[in-house]
């Protein structure tokens, strides 16, 4: 079992003394639940999961699958009450290999269906072709439970792996699917490098954080 989720809508991360830790498989359901809540109105996720009726059930399944695929790298961070989650991929491991789609085919199809799976693989291929190839840490997803947003929990999980990247002398990269979030990422040292316009879909903003000495 994972940790007991205890939340207060008045306590900030600083007041709670929040810290981030690596997640384990025991945290999978809670990780998926937090990310599903955080991404409930995300333009890219809503574009990939177009059926509004099934989207609430499929979003936790999607994030649980992403967590499963990234778990071997030990790069998922959570706060103690699952207020915030960050899914990272280490240098050289940002791309999901084709064989993982096959070995996880049942879970993949249960989320997207056959027609949706074709669209998803096409969209992901389009995005991945624009992914930088210089070694870097890739922030695949970061989210905070909506009831705890604006209280610093997202920053707690963000900083844990940025410190890992800094210690390794490595840059970091992400794609922002919401323009409103760009200033937040800039506050952590990321800079917009262009735009990725998904065909018939949303615009993503790739952002790069140059390597820097450890704090």
PDB file of C-alpha atoms in Angstrom:
ATOM      1  CA  UNK A   1       0.000   0.000   0.000  1.00  0.00           C
ATOM      2  CA  UNK A   2       1.046   3.593  -0.576  1.00  0.00           C
ATOM      3  CA  UNK A   3       1.129   6.381   1.945  1.00  0.00           C
ATOM      4  CA  UNK A   4      -2.036   7.726   3.509  1.00  0.00           C
ATOM      5  CA  UNK A   5      -3.213  10.792   1.631  1.00  0.00           C
ATOM      6  CA  UNK A   6      -3.699  13.698   4.040  1.00  0.00           C
ATOM      7  CA  UNK A   7      -4.457  17.071   2.538  1.00  0.00           C
ATOM      8  CA  UNK A   8      -5.341  20.489   3.857  1.00  0.00           C
ATOM      9  CA  UNK A   9      -6.484  23.219   1.540  1.00  0.00           C
ATOM     10  CA  UNK A  10      -4.822  25.820   3.784  1.00  0.00           C
ATOM     11  CA  UNK A  11      -1.358  24.329   4.318  1.00  0.00           C
ATOM     12  CA  UNK A  12       1.438  25.287   1.943  1.00  0.00           C
ATOM     13  CA  UNK A  13       4.326  22.997   1.052  1.00  0.00           C
ATOM     14  CA  UNK A  14       6.643  25.089   3.216  1.00  0.00           C
ATOM     15  CA  UNK A  15       4.289  24.947   6.208  1.00  0.00           C
ATOM     16  CA  UNK A  16       3.895  21.202   5.757  1.00  0.00           C
ATOM     17  CA  UNK A  17       7.643  20.690   5.462  1.00  0.00           C
ATOM     18  CA  UNK A  18       6.964  18.842   2.216  1.00  0.00           C
ATOM     19  CA  UNK A  19       9.728  16.832   0.600  1.00  0.00           C
ATOM     20  CA  UNK A  20       9.811  14.728  -2.544  1.00  0.00           C
ATOM     21  CA  UNK A  21      10.824  11.083  -2.715  1.00  0.00           C
ATOM     22  CA  UNK A  22      11.117   8.451  -5.442  1.00  0.00           C
ATOM     23  CA  UNK A  23       7.858   6.604  -6.053  1.00  0.00           C
ATOM     24  CA  UNK A  24       7.501   2.814  -6.047  1.00  0.00           C
ATOM     25  CA  UNK A  25       4.905   0.539  -7.625  1.00  0.00           C
ATOM     26  CA  UNK A  26       2.953   0.685  -4.354  1.00  0.00           C
ATOM     27  CA  UNK A  27       2.291   4.342  -5.205  1.00  0.00           C
ATOM     28  CA  UNK A  28       0.974   3.627  -8.710  1.00  0.00           C
ATOM     29  CA  UNK A  29      -2.730   4.199  -8.122  1.00  0.00           C
ATOM     30  CA  UNK A  30      -2.199   7.373  -6.092  1.00  0.00           C
ATOM     31  CA  UNK A  31       0.286   8.721  -8.663  1.00  0.00           C
ATOM     32  CA  UNK A  32      -2.178   8.038 -11.474  1.00  0.00           C
ATOM     33  CA  UNK A  33      -5.029   9.639  -9.530  1.00  0.00           C
ATOM     34  CA  UNK A  34      -3.100  12.863  -8.856  1.00  0.00           C
ATOM     35  CA  UNK A  35      -1.957  13.208 -12.463  1.00  0.00           C
ATOM     36  CA  UNK A  36      -5.445  12.463 -13.805  1.00  0.00           C
ATOM     37  CA  UNK A  37      -6.857  15.252 -11.654  1.00  0.00           C
ATOM     38  CA  UNK A  38      -4.068  17.643 -12.609  1.00  0.00           C
ATOM     39  CA  UNK A  39      -4.475  16.993 -16.357  1.00  0.00           C
ATOM     40  CA  UNK A  40      -8.286  16.917 -16.451  1.00  0.00           C
ATOM     41  CA  UNK A  41      -8.386  19.901 -18.857  1.00  0.00           C
ATOM     42  CA  UNK A  42      -4.995  19.481 -20.528  1.00  0.00           C
ATOM     43  CA  UNK A  43      -5.286  20.271 -24.259  1.00  0.00           C
ATOM     44  CA  UNK A  44      -3.071  17.410 -25.441  1.00  0.00           C
ATOM     45  CA  UNK A  45      -4.613  14.758 -23.190  1.00  0.00           C
ATOM     46  CA  UNK A  46      -8.124  15.861 -24.136  1.00  0.00           C
ATOM     47  CA  UNK A  47      -7.105  15.732 -27.816  1.00  0.00           C
ATOM     48  CA  UNK A  48      -5.848  12.159 -27.419  1.00  0.00           C
ATOM     49  CA  UNK A  49      -8.806  11.061 -25.254  1.00  0.00           C
ATOM     50  CA  UNK A  50     -11.582  12.634 -27.270  1.00  0.00           C
ATOM     51  CA  UNK A  51     -14.551  10.804 -25.807  1.00  0.00           C
ATOM     52  CA  UNK A  52     -15.632  12.972 -22.885  1.00  0.00           C
ATOM     53  CA  UNK A  53     -17.779  10.214 -21.381  1.00  0.00           C
ATOM     54  CA  UNK A  54     -14.908   7.721 -21.037  1.00  0.00           C
ATOM     55  CA  UNK A  55     -12.131  10.247 -20.377  1.00  0.00           C
ATOM     56  CA  UNK A  56     -12.466  10.356 -16.556  1.00  0.00           C
ATOM     57  CA  UNK A  57     -12.001   6.586 -16.331  1.00  0.00           C
ATOM     58  CA  UNK A  58      -9.253   6.393 -18.940  1.00  0.00           C
ATOM     59  CA  UNK A  59      -7.031   9.175 -17.660  1.00  0.00           C
ATOM     60  CA  UNK A  60      -5.894   7.302 -14.504  1.00  0.00           C
ATOM     61  CA  UNK A  61      -5.235   4.218 -16.660  1.00  0.00           C
ATOM     62  CA  UNK A  62      -3.112   6.288 -19.025  1.00  0.00           C
ATOM     63  CA  UNK A  63      -0.990   7.793 -16.266  1.00  0.00           C
ATOM     64  CA  UNK A  64      -0.625   4.451 -14.508  1.00  0.00           C
ATOM     65  CA  UNK A  65       0.737   3.039 -17.768  1.00  0.00           C
ATOM     66  CA  UNK A  66       3.167   5.958 -18.190  1.00  0.00           C
ATOM     67  CA  UNK A  67       4.279   5.480 -14.595  1.00  0.00           C
ATOM     68  CA  UNK A  68       4.811   1.753 -15.191  1.00  0.00           C
ATOM     69  CA  UNK A  69       6.927   2.444 -18.285  1.00  0.00           C
ATOM     70  CA  UNK A  70       9.086   4.952 -16.442  1.00  0.00           C
ATOM     71  CA  UNK A  71       9.365   3.130 -13.107  1.00  0.00           C
ATOM     72  CA  UNK A  72      12.493   1.100 -14.018  1.00  0.00           C
ATOM     73  CA  UNK A  73      14.406   4.369 -14.319  1.00  0.00           C
ATOM     74  CA  UNK A  74      13.553   5.455 -10.770  1.00  0.00           C
ATOM     75  CA  UNK A  75      12.670   8.907 -12.033  1.00  0.00           C
ATOM     76  CA  UNK A  76       9.165   9.468 -10.669  1.00  0.00           C
ATOM     77  CA  UNK A  77       8.976  11.822  -7.692  1.00  0.00           C
ATOM     78  CA  UNK A  78       6.053  12.380  -5.318  1.00  0.00           C
ATOM     79  CA  UNK A  79       5.342  14.456  -2.243  1.00  0.00           C
ATOM     80  CA  UNK A  80       4.334  12.682   0.936  1.00  0.00           C
ATOM     81  CA  UNK A  81       0.588  13.091   0.517  1.00  0.00           C
ATOM     82  CA  UNK A  82       0.641  12.751  -3.283  1.00  0.00           C
ATOM     83  CA  UNK A  83      -0.113  16.445  -3.602  1.00  0.00           C
ATOM     84  CA  UNK A  84       2.245  16.612  -6.605  1.00  0.00           C
ATOM     85  CA  UNK A  85       3.904  14.151  -8.970  1.00  0.00           C
ATOM     86  CA  UNK A  86       6.673  14.467 -11.557  1.00  0.00           C
ATOM     87  CA  UNK A  87       7.477  11.821 -14.175  1.00  0.00           C
ATOM     88  CA  UNK A  88      11.021  12.166 -15.484  1.00  0.00           C
ATOM     89  CA  UNK A  89      13.101  10.138 -17.924  1.00  0.00           C
ATOM     90  CA  UNK A  90      16.891  10.092 -17.655  1.00  0.00           C
ATOM     91  CA  UNK A  91      19.333  10.906 -20.451  1.00  0.00           C
ATOM     92  CA  UNK A  92      18.987   8.618 -23.447  1.00  0.00           C
ATOM     93  CA  UNK A  93      15.663   7.175 -22.286  1.00  0.00           C
ATOM     94  CA  UNK A  94      13.161   9.836 -23.305  1.00  0.00           C
ATOM     95  CA  UNK A  95      11.666   7.872 -26.208  1.00  0.00           C
ATOM     96  CA  UNK A  96       9.225   5.030 -25.513  1.00  0.00           C
ATOM     97  CA  UNK A  97      10.501   2.132 -27.666  1.00  0.00           C
ATOM     98  CA  UNK A  98       8.102   0.339 -30.000  1.00  0.00           C
ATOM     99  CA  UNK A  99       8.421  -2.931 -28.115  1.00  0.00           C
ATOM    100  CA  UNK A 100       6.953  -1.351 -24.984  1.00  0.00           C
ATOM    101  CA  UNK A 101       3.816  -0.494 -26.936  1.00  0.00           C
ATOM    102  CA  UNK A 102       3.602  -4.165 -27.915  1.00  0.00           C
ATOM    103  CA  UNK A 103       4.309  -5.678 -24.481  1.00  0.00           C
ATOM    104  CA  UNK A 104       1.779  -3.282 -22.941  1.00  0.00           C
ATOM    105  CA  UNK A 105      -0.636  -3.561 -25.850  1.00  0.00           C
ATOM    106  CA  UNK A 106      -3.635  -4.673 -23.787  1.00  0.00           C
ATOM    107  CA  UNK A 107      -3.337  -1.721 -21.408  1.00  0.00           C
ATOM    108  CA  UNK A 108      -2.670   0.660 -24.295  1.00  0.00           C
ATOM    109  CA  UNK A 109      -5.728  -0.517 -26.235  1.00  0.00           C
ATOM    110  CA  UNK A 110      -7.929  -0.460 -23.120  1.00  0.00           C
ATOM    111  CA  UNK A 111      -7.248   3.282 -22.844  1.00  0.00           C
ATOM    112  CA  UNK A 112      -7.388   4.353 -26.493  1.00  0.00           C
ATOM    113  CA  UNK A 113      -9.072   1.577 -28.463  1.00  0.00           C
ATOM    114  CA  UNK A 114      -7.742   0.476 -31.857  1.00  0.00           C
ATOM    115  CA  UNK A 115      -8.580   3.679 -33.744  1.00  0.00           C
ATOM    116  CA  UNK A 116      -7.416   5.903 -30.922  1.00  0.00           C
ATOM    117  CA  UNK A 117      -4.175   3.958 -30.569  1.00  0.00           C
ATOM    118  CA  UNK A 118      -3.286   4.685 -34.191  1.00  0.00           C
ATOM    119  CA  UNK A 119      -3.874   8.383 -33.637  1.00  0.00           C
ATOM    120  CA  UNK A 120      -1.842   8.419 -30.439  1.00  0.00           C
ATOM    121  CA  UNK A 121       1.166   6.698 -31.981  1.00  0.00           C
ATOM    122  CA  UNK A 122       0.999   9.121 -34.911  1.00  0.00           C
ATOM    123  CA  UNK A 123       0.835  12.178 -32.633  1.00  0.00           C
ATOM    124  CA  UNK A 124       3.614  10.895 -30.376  1.00  0.00           C
ATOM    125  CA  UNK A 125       5.800  10.188 -33.399  1.00  0.00           C
ATOM    126  CA  UNK A 126       5.174  13.757 -34.618  1.00  0.00           C
ATOM    127  CA  UNK A 127       6.192  15.190 -31.226  1.00  0.00           C
ATOM    128  CA  UNK A 128       9.165  12.878 -30.751  1.00  0.00           C
ATOM    129  CA  UNK A 129      10.646  13.845 -34.123  1.00  0.00           C
ATOM    130  CA  UNK A 130      10.994  17.360 -32.719  1.00  0.00           C
ATOM    131  CA  UNK A 131      12.565  16.197 -29.458  1.00  0.00           C
ATOM    132  CA  UNK A 132      16.181  17.317 -28.915  1.00  0.00           C
ATOM    133  CA  UNK A 133      18.784  14.556 -29.106  1.00  0.00           C
ATOM    134  CA  UNK A 134      21.437  16.111 -26.898  1.00  0.00           C
ATOM    135  CA  UNK A 135      21.614  14.092 -23.640  1.00  0.00           C
ATOM    136  CA  UNK A 136      19.208  15.564 -21.085  1.00  0.00           C
ATOM    137  CA  UNK A 137      16.660  14.836 -18.369  1.00  0.00           C
ATOM    138  CA  UNK A 138      13.147  14.854 -19.797  1.00  0.00           C
ATOM    139  CA  UNK A 139      10.215  16.022 -17.687  1.00  0.00           C
ATOM    140  CA  UNK A 140       7.488  13.889 -19.228  1.00  0.00           C
ATOM    141  CA  UNK A 141       4.699  15.098 -16.937  1.00  0.00           C
ATOM    142  CA  UNK A 142       4.289  17.127 -13.772  1.00  0.00           C
ATOM    143  CA  UNK A 143       1.027  17.787 -11.982  1.00  0.00           C
ATOM    144  CA  UNK A 144      -0.454  18.936  -8.706  1.00  0.00           C
ATOM    145  CA  UNK A 145      -3.819  17.938  -7.305  1.00  0.00           C
ATOM    146  CA  UNK A 146      -6.089  20.919  -8.153  1.00  0.00           C
ATOM    147  CA  UNK A 147      -7.010  21.350  -4.487  1.00  0.00           C
ATOM    148  CA  UNK A 148      -3.331  21.928  -3.672  1.00  0.00           C
ATOM    149  CA  UNK A 149      -2.227  24.026  -6.638  1.00  0.00           C
ATOM    150  CA  UNK A 150      -0.471  27.296  -5.927  1.00  0.00           C
ATOM    151  CA  UNK A 151       0.895  26.067  -2.589  1.00  0.00           C
ATOM    152  CA  UNK A 152       4.390  25.085  -3.688  1.00  0.00           C
ATOM    153  CA  UNK A 153       4.038  21.303  -3.914  1.00  0.00           C
ATOM    154  CA  UNK A 154       4.772  21.258  -7.634  1.00  0.00           C
ATOM    155  CA  UNK A 155       7.995  23.124  -7.004  1.00  0.00           C
ATOM    156  CA  UNK A 156       9.030  20.525  -4.447  1.00  0.00           C
ATOM    157  CA  UNK A 157       8.817  17.656  -6.947  1.00  0.00           C
ATOM    158  CA  UNK A 158      10.306  19.793  -9.737  1.00  0.00           C
ATOM    159  CA  UNK A 159      13.407  20.682  -7.736  1.00  0.00           C
ATOM    160  CA  UNK A 160      14.276  17.120  -6.717  1.00  0.00           C
ATOM    161  CA  UNK A 161      15.208  15.953 -10.192  1.00  0.00           C
ATOM    162  CA  UNK A 162      16.509  19.320 -11.319  1.00  0.00           C
ATOM    163  CA  UNK A 163      19.057  18.869  -8.539  1.00  0.00           C
ATOM    164  CA  UNK A 164      19.873  15.429  -9.983  1.00  0.00           C
ATOM    165  CA  UNK A 165      20.349  16.993 -13.432  1.00  0.00           C
ATOM    166  CA  UNK A 166      22.528  19.763 -12.003  1.00  0.00           C
ATOM    167  CA  UNK A 167      24.668  17.264 -10.118  1.00  0.00           C
ATOM    168  CA  UNK A 168      25.202  15.380 -13.380  1.00  0.00           C
ATOM    169  CA  UNK A 169      25.903  18.574 -15.330  1.00  0.00           C
ATOM    170  CA  UNK A 170      22.935  17.796 -17.572  1.00  0.00           C
ATOM    171  CA  UNK A 171      20.297  20.044 -19.188  1.00  0.00           C
ATOM    172  CA  UNK A 172      16.563  19.378 -18.867  1.00  0.00           C
ATOM    173  CA  UNK A 173      13.689  19.534 -21.332  1.00  0.00           C
ATOM    174  CA  UNK A 174       9.896  19.594 -21.282  1.00  0.00           C
ATOM    175  CA  UNK A 175       6.934  20.391 -23.514  1.00  0.00           C
ATOM    176  CA  UNK A 176       4.354  22.724 -22.009  1.00  0.00           C
ATOM    177  CA  UNK A 177       0.856  21.961 -23.231  1.00  0.00           C
ATOM    178  CA  UNK A 178      -0.545  25.149 -21.681  1.00  0.00           C
ATOM    179  CA  UNK A 179       0.761  28.607 -22.498  1.00  0.00           C
ATOM    180  CA  UNK A 180      -0.311  29.774 -19.045  1.00  0.00           C
ATOM    181  CA  UNK A 181       2.260  27.449 -17.454  1.00  0.00           C
ATOM    182  CA  UNK A 182       5.231  28.862 -19.355  1.00  0.00           C
ATOM    183  CA  UNK A 183       6.058  31.543 -16.719  1.00  0.00           C
ATOM    184  CA  UNK A 184       6.084  28.843 -14.036  1.00  0.00           C
ATOM    185  CA  UNK A 185       8.613  26.758 -15.945  1.00  0.00           C
ATOM    186  CA  UNK A 186      10.660  29.872 -16.690  1.00  0.00           C
ATOM    187  CA  UNK A 187      10.965  30.454 -12.953  1.00  0.00           C
ATOM    188  CA  UNK A 188      12.858  27.140 -12.781  1.00  0.00           C
ATOM    189  CA  UNK A 189      15.228  28.128 -15.576  1.00  0.00           C
ATOM    190  CA  UNK A 190      13.453  26.706 -18.631  1.00  0.00           C
ATOM    191  CA  UNK A 191      13.247  28.783 -21.812  1.00  0.00           C
ATOM    192  CA  UNK A 192      10.882  28.390 -24.770  1.00  0.00           C
ATOM    193  CA  UNK A 193      12.690  27.139 -27.869  1.00  0.00           C
ATOM    194  CA  UNK A 194       9.805  27.197 -30.372  1.00  0.00           C
ATOM    195  CA  UNK A 195       6.371  25.715 -30.954  1.00  0.00           C
ATOM    196  CA  UNK A 196       5.115  22.248 -31.830  1.00  0.00           C
ATOM    197  CA  UNK A 197       1.777  22.483 -33.617  1.00  0.00           C
ATOM    198  CA  UNK A 198       0.113  19.080 -33.575  1.00  0.00           C
ATOM    199  CA  UNK A 199      -1.812  18.561 -36.856  1.00  0.00           C
ATOM    200  CA  UNK A 200      -5.487  19.416 -36.206  1.00  0.00           C
ATOM    201  CA  UNK A 201      -4.586  19.568 -32.517  1.00  0.00           C
ATOM    202  CA  UNK A 202      -3.106  21.770 -29.797  1.00  0.00           C
ATOM    203  CA  UNK A 203       0.159  23.685 -29.723  1.00  0.00           C
ATOM    204  CA  UNK A 204       2.975  22.615 -27.412  1.00  0.00           C
ATOM    205  CA  UNK A 205       5.843  24.825 -26.289  1.00  0.00           C
ATOM    206  CA  UNK A 206       9.190  22.999 -26.036  1.00  0.00           C
ATOM    207  CA  UNK A 207      11.332  24.383 -23.220  1.00  0.00           C
ATOM    208  CA  UNK A 208      15.007  23.817 -22.489  1.00  0.00           C
ATOM    209  CA  UNK A 209      16.981  24.343 -19.287  1.00  0.00           C
ATOM    210  CA  UNK A 210      20.720  24.519 -19.804  1.00  0.00           C
ATOM    211  CA  UNK A 211      23.067  22.572 -17.563  1.00  0.00           C
ATOM    212  CA  UNK A 212      24.131  24.531 -14.534  1.00  0.00           C
ATOM    213  CA  UNK A 213      26.372  23.983 -11.506  1.00  0.00           C
ATOM    214  CA  UNK A 214      24.710  22.394  -8.460  1.00  0.00           C
ATOM    215  CA  UNK A 215      23.300  24.917  -6.010  1.00  0.00           C
TER     216      UNK A 215
END
